[in-house]
CSV table of C-alpha atoms in Angstrom, one decimal:
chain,number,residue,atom,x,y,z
A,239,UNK,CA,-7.0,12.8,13.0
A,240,UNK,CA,-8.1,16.2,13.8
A,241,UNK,CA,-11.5,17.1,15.5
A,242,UNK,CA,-12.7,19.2,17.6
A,243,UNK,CA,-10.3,20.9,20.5
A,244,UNK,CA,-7.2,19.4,18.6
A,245,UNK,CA,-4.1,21.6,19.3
A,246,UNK,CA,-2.1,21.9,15.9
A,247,UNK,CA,0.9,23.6,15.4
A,248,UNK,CA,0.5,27.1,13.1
A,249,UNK,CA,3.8,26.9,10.6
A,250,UNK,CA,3.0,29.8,8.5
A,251,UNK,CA,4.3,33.4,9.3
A,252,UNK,CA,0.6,34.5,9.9
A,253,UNK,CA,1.5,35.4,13.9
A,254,UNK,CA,-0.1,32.3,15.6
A,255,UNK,CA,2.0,29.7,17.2
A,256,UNK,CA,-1.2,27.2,18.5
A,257,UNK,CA,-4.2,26.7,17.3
A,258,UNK,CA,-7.5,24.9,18.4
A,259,UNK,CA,-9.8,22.9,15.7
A,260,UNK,CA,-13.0,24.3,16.2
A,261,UNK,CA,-14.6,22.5,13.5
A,262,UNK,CA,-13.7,20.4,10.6
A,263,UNK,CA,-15.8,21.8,7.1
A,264,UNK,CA,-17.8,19.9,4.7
A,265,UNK,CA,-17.5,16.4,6.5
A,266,UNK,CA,-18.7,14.6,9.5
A,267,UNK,CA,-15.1,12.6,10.1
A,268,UNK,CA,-12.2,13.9,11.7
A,269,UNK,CA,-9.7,16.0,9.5
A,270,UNK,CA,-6.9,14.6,7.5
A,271,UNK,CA,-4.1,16.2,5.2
A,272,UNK,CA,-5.4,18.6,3.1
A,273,UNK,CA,-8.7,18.9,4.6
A,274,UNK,CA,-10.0,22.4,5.7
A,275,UNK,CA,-10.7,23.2,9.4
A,276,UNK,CA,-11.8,26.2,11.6
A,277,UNK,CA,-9.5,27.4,14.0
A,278,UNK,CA,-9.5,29.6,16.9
A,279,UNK,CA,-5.5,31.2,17.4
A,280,UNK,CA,-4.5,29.9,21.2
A,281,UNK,CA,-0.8,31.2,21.2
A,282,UNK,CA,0.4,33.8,19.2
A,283,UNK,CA,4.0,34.2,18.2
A,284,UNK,CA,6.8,36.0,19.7
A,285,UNK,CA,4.1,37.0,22.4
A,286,UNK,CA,5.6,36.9,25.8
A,287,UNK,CA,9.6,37.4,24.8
A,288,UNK,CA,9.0,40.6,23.2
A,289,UNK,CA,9.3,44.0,25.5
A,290,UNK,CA,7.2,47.2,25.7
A,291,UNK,CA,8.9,48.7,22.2
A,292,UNK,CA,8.8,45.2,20.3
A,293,UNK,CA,5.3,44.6,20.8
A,294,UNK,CA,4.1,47.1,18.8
A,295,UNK,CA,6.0,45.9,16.0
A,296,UNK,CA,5.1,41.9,16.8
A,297,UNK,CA,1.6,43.0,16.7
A,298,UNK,CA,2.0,44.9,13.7
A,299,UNK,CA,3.9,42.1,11.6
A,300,UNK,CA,1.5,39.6,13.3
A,301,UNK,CA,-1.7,38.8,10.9
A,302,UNK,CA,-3.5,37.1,13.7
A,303,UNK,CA,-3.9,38.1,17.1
A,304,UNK,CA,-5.3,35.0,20.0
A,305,UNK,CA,-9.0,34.4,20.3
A,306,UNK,CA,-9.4,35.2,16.1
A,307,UNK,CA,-11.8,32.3,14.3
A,308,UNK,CA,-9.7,31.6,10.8
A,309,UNK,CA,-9.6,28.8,8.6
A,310,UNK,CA,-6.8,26.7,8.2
A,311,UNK,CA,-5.7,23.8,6.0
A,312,UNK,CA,-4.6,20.6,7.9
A,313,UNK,CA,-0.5,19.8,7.0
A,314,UNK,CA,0.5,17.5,8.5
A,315,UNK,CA,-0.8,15.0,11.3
A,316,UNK,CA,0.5,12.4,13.7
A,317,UNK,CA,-1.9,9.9,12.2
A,318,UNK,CA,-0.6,7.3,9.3
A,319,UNK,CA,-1.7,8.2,6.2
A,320,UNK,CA,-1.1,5.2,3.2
A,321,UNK,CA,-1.0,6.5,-0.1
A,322,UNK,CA,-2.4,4.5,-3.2
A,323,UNK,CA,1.1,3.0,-4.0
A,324,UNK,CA,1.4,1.3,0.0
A,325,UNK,CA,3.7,3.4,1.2
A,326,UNK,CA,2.7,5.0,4.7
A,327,UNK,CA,3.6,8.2,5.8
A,328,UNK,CA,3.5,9.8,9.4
A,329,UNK,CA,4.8,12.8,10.8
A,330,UNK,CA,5.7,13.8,14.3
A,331,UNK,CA,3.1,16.7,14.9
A,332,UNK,CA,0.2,18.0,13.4
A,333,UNK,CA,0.4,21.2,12.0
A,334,UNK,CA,-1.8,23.4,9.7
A,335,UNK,CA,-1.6,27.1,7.8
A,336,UNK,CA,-4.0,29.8,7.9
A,337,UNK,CA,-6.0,30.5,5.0
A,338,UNK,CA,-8.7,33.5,4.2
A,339,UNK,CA,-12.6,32.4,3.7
A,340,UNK,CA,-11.2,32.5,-0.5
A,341,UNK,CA,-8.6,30.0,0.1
A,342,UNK,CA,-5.2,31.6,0.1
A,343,UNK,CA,-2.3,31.7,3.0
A,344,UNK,CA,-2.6,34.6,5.2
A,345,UNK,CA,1.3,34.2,6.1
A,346,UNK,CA,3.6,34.8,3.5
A,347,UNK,CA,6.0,32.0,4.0
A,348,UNK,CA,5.9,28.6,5.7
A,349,UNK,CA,8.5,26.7,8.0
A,350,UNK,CA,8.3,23.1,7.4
A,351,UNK,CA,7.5,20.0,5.5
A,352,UNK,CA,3.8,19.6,4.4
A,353,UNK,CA,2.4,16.3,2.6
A,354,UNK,CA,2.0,15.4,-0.6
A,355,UNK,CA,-2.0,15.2,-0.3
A,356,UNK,CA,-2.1,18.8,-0.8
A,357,UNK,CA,-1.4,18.5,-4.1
A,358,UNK,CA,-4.1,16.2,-5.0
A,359,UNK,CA,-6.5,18.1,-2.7
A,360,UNK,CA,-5.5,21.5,-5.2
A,361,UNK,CA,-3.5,23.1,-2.6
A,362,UNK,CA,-0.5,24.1,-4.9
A,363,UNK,CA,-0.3,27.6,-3.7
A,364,UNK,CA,0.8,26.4,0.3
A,365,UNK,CA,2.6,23.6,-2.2
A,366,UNK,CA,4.8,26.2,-3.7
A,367,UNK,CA,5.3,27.9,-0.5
A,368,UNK,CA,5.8,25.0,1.8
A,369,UNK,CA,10.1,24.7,1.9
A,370,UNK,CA,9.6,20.8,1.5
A,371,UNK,CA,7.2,18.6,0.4
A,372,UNK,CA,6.7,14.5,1.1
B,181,UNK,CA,-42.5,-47.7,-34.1
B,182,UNK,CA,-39.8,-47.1,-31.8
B,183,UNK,CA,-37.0,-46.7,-34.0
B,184,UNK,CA,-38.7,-43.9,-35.5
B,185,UNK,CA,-39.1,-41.5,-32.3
B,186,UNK,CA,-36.8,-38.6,-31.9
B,187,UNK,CA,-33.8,-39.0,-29.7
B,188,UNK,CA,-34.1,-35.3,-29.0
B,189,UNK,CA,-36.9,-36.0,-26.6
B,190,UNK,CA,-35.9,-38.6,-24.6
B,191,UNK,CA,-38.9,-38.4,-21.4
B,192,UNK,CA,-41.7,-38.7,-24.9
B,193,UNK,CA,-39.9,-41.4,-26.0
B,194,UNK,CA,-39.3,-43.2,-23.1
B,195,UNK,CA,-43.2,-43.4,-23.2
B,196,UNK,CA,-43.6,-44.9,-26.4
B,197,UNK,CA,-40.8,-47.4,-25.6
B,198,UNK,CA,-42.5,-48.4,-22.7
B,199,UNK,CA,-45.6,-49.3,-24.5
B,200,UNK,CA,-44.0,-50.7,-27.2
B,201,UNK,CA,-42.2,-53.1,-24.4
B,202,UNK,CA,-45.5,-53.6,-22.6
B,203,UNK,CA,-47.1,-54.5,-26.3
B,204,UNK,CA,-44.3,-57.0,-26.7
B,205,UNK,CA,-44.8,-58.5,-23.7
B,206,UNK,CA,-48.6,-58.7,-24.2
B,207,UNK,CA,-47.8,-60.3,-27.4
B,208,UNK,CA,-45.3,-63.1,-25.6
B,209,UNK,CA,-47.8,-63.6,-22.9
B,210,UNK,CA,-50.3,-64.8,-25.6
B,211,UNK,CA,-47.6,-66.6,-27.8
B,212,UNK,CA,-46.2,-68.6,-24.7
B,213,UNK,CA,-48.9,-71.6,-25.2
B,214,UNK,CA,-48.0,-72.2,-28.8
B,215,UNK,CA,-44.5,-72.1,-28.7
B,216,UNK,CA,-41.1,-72.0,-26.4
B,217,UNK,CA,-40.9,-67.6,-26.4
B,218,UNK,CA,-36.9,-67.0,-28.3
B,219,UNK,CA,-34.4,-66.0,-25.8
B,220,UNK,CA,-32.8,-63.9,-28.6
B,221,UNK,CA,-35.7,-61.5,-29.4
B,222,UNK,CA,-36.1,-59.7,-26.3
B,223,UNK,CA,-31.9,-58.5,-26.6
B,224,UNK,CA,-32.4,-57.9,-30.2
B,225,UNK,CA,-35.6,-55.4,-29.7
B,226,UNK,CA,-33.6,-53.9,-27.0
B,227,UNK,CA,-30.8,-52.9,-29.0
B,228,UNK,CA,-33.0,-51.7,-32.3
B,229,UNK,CA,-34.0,-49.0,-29.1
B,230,UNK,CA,-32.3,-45.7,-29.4
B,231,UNK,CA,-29.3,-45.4,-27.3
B,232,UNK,CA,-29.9,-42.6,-25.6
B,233,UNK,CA,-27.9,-43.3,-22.5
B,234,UNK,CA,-24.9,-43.5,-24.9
B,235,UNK,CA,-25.1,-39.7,-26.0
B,236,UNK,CA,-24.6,-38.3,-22.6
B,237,UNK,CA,-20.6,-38.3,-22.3
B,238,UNK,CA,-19.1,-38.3,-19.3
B,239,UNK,CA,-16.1,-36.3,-18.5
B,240,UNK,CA,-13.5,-36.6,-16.3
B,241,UNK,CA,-13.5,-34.1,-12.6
B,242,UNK,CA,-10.7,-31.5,-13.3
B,243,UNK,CA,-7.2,-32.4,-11.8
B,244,UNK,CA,-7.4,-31.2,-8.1
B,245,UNK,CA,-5.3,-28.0,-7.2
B,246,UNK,CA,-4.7,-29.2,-3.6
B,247,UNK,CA,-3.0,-31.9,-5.3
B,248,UNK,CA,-1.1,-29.9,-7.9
B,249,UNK,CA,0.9,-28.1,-4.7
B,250,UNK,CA,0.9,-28.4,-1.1
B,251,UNK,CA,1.2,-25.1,-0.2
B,252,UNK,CA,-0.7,-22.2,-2.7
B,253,UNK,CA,0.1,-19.7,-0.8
B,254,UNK,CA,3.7,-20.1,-0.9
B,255,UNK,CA,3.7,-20.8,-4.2
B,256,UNK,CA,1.7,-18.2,-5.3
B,257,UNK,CA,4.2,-15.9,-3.2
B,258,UNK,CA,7.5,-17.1,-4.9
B,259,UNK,CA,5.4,-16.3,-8.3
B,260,UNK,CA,5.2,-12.9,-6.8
B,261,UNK,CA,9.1,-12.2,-5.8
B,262,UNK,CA,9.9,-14.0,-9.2
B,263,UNK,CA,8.5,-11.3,-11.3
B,264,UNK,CA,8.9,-8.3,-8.8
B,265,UNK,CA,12.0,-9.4,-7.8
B,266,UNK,CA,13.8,-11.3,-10.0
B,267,UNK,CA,17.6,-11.1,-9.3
B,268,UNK,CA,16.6,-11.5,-5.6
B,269,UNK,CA,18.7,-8.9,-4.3
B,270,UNK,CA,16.2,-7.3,-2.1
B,271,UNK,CA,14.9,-10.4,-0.7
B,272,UNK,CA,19.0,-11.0,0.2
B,273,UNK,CA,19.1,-7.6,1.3
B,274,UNK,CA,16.7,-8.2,3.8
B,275,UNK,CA,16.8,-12.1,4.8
B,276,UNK,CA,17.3,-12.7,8.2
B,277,UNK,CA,20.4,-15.3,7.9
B,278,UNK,CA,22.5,-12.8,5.3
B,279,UNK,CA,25.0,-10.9,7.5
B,280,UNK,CA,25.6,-8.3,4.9
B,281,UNK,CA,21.7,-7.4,4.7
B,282,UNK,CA,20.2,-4.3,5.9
B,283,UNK,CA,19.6,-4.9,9.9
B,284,UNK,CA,17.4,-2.5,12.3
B,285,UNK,CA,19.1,0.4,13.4
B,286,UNK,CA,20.8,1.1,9.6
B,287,UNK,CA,20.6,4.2,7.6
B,288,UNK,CA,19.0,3.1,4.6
B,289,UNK,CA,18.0,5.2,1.4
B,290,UNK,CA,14.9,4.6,-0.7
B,291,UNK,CA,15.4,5.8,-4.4
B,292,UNK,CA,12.0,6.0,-6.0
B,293,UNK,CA,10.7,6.1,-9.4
B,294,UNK,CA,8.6,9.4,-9.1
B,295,UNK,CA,9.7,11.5,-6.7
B,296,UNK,CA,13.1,11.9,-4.3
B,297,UNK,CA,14.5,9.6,-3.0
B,298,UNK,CA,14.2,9.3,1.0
B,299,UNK,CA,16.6,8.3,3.9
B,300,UNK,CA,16.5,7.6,7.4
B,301,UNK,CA,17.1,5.1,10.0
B,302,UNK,CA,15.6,1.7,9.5
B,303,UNK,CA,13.5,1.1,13.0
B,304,UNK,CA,11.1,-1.9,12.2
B,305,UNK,CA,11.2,-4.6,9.1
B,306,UNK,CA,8.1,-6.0,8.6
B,307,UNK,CA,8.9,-9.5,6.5
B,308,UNK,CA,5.7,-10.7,5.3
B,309,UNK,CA,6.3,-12.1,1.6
B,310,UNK,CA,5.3,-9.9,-0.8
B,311,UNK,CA,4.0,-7.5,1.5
B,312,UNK,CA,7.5,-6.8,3.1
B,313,UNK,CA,8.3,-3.6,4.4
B,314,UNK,CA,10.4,-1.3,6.1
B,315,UNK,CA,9.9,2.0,8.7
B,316,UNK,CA,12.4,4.7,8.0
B,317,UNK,CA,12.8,7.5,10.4
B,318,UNK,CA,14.0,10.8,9.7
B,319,UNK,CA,13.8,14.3,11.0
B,320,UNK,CA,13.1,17.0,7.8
B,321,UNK,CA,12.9,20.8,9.0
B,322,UNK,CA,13.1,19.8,12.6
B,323,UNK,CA,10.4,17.7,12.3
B,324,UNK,CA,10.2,13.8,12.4
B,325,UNK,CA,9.0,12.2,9.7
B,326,UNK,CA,8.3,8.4,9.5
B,327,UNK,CA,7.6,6.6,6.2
B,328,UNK,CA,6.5,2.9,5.6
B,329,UNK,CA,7.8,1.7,2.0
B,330,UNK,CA,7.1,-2.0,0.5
B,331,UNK,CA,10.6,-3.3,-0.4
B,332,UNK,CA,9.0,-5.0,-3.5
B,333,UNK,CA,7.1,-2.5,-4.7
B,334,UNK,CA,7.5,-1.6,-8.3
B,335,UNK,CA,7.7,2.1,-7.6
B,336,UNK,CA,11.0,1.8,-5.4
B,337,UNK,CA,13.7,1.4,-8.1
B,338,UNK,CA,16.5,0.5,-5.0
B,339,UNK,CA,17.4,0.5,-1.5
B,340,UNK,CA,21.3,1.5,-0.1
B,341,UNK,CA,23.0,0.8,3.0
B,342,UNK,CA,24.4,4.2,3.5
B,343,UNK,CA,25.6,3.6,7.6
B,344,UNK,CA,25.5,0.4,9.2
B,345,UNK,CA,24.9,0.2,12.5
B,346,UNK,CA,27.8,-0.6,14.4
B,347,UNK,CA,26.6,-2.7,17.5
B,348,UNK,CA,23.5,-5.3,16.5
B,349,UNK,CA,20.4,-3.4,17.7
B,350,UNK,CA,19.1,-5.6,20.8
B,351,UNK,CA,15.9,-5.2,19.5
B,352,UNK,CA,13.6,-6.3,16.4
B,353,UNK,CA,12.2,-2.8,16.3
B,354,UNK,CA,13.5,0.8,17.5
B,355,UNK,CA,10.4,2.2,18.1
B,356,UNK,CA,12.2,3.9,21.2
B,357,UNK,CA,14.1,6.2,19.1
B,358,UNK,CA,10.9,8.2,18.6
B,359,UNK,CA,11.5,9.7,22.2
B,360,UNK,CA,13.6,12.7,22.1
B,361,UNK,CA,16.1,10.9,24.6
B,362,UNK,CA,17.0,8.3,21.9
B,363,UNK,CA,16.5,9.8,18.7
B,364,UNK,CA,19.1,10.1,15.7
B,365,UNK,CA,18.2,13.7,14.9
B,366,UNK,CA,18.6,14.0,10.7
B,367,UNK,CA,20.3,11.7,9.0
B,368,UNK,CA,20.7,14.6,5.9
B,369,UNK,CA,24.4,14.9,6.6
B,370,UNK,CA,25.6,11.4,6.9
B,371,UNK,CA,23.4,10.4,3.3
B,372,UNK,CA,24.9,13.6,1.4
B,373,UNK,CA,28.3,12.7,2.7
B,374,UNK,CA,28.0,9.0,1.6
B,375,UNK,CA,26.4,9.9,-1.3
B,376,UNK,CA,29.5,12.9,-2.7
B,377,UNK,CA,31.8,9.5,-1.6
B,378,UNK,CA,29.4,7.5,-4.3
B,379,UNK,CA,30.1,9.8,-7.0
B,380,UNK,CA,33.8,10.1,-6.5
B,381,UNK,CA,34.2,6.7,-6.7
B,382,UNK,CA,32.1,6.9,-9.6
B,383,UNK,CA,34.2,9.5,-11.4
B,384,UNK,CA,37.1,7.2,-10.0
B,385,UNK,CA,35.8,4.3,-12.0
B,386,UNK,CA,35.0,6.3,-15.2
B,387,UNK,CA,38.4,7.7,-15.6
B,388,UNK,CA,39.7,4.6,-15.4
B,389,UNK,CA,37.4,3.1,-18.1
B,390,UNK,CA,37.9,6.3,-20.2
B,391,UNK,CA,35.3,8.1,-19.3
B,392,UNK,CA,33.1,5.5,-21.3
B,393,UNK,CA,29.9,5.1,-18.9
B,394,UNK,CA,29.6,9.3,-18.2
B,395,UNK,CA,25.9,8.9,-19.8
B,396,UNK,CA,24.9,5.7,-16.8
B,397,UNK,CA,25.2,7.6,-13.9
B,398,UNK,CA,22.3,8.1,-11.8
B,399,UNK,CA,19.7,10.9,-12.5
């Protein structure tokens, strides 16, 4: 269930850790998996640890810098989800990846399991990144 | 005359045989002075009437189903787990009085008919007829995963044991073990190593037989 101010985790390489739902697109419910959302980056990756020299290249490598608007697509969330043959599926977290306003990933690679849904909601591309599906 | 009205219209003819009677009777009324009235005319015109009470048929009320069984529900159920289930190996595998059935706190795999098969630990049975299920737990990339799956459900094709637990769980369900404190962690090891000890007994048996059943393993 992912409204507004929901804090999701960000498993792509993209550059943010934590993001905020700003708004969920096209519906007036909260977001499930496979629906498409507007973040706003809260934490970015790799921020604080890196020193003087390594922040150049962090910000370089990252896409995504905090405060930046982006869509995203929802992966996974803490809410049960049953699918059409009864079985339920729940993960521990919710987490999402950043997409472009045409619909593909802005990170290049993706740490993590990601539902099924994403298939039937035409999400192959995240699908054949994602390292594990369920 | 009476006997010549339609029995297809039985409120018009009703009519005419009521006059007709009411005729007769007119007729009697007048008759009575000249002679005793016959006691066998009045049956006799009655039956020359057209029986049209005798073409409605009457049926029977249906055999009750309350009757038929006592409990529908359960019966309807037990139709159910015969055709879903009908060597009754799951419902054994997870009745509460077989000691060898799958108990809270086992690591139990779910092979399914589309899609691979999933493990984890067993944290809450749900035993509700038809509708049983069971809550695996697992952790996949670092991250916990729980998945509800309907024992009877025509798209598991079959459940393992793969670890039993080794003290009874002192609860009906191990919700706890979400907490980081209590949590199994992945279960990925303990599966694959059960499941390379499968196959070598497999290969085991099959060498033995001659290497007969190669084709049956499983996919």
């Amino acid at each position: 269930m992912i409204q507004l101010k929901t804090m999701l985790n960000c498993i792509d390489n993209s550059g943010a850790a934590v993001v905020e739902c700003a708004r969920v697109m096209k519906m007036k419910r909260h977001a499930r998996i496979g629906d498409r959302i507007i973040v706003v980056v809260q934490k970015q990756r790799n921020f604080s640890e890196s020193g003087p020299g390594a922040s150049i290249a962090t910000s370089a490598a990252n896409k995504v810098r905090r405060g930046d608007i982006r869509h995203a697509v929802v992966v996974r969330t803490k809410k049960k989800w049953q699918r059409p043959d009864g079985s339920v599926v729940k993960f521990d977290d919710n987490a999402c990846v950043l997409i472009n306003k045409a619909g593909e990933p802005i990170g290049t690679r993706l740490n993590g399991v990601v539902g099924t849904e994403l298939r039937k909601m035409k999400w192959s591309k995240i699908l054949s990144l994602a390292p594990m599906h369920l | 005359m009476a006997t010549a009205t339609p029995t297809l219209r039985p409120l018009a003819c009703w009519k005419s045989i009521l006059r007709h009677s009411r005729q007769q009777k007119a007729i009697t009324r007048s008759l009575t002075t000249l002679r005793a009235p016959e006691r066998t005319a009045a049956p006799a015109s009655r039956n020359s009437l057209p029986p049209v009470w005798q073409k409605l048929k009457v049926y029977p009320p249906p055999p009750s189903a309350a009757a038929a069984s006592r409990e529908p529900i359960k019966d309807f159920t037990n139709d159910q787990l015969r055709i879903l289930d009908p060597t009754r190996a799951r419902t054994n595998l997870f009745s509460k009085g077989n000691p060898e059935g799958a108990k809270v706190g086992d690591i139990l795999l779910v092979r399914l008919k589309d899609g691979e098969p999933f493990a984890g630990v067993c944290i809450n049975i749900r035993r509700r007829g038809v509708d049983t299920g069971i809550l695996l737990r697992n952790q996949l990339t670092r991250v916990g995963v729980e998945m509800w799956y309907k024992i009877y459900s025509p798209n598991v094709e079959g459940i393992e044991v793969v670890q039993r637990k080794e003290k009874r769980a002192r609860r009906a369900r191990l919700t706890y073990m979400r907490k980081p404190k209590h949590d199994r962690g992945s279960v990925e090891n303990i599966v694959y190593q059960y499941q390379r000890m499968k196959a070598g007994l497999r290969s085991k048996e099959d060498s033995n037989l001659g290497g007969k059943k190669k084709g049956k393993g499983r996919k």
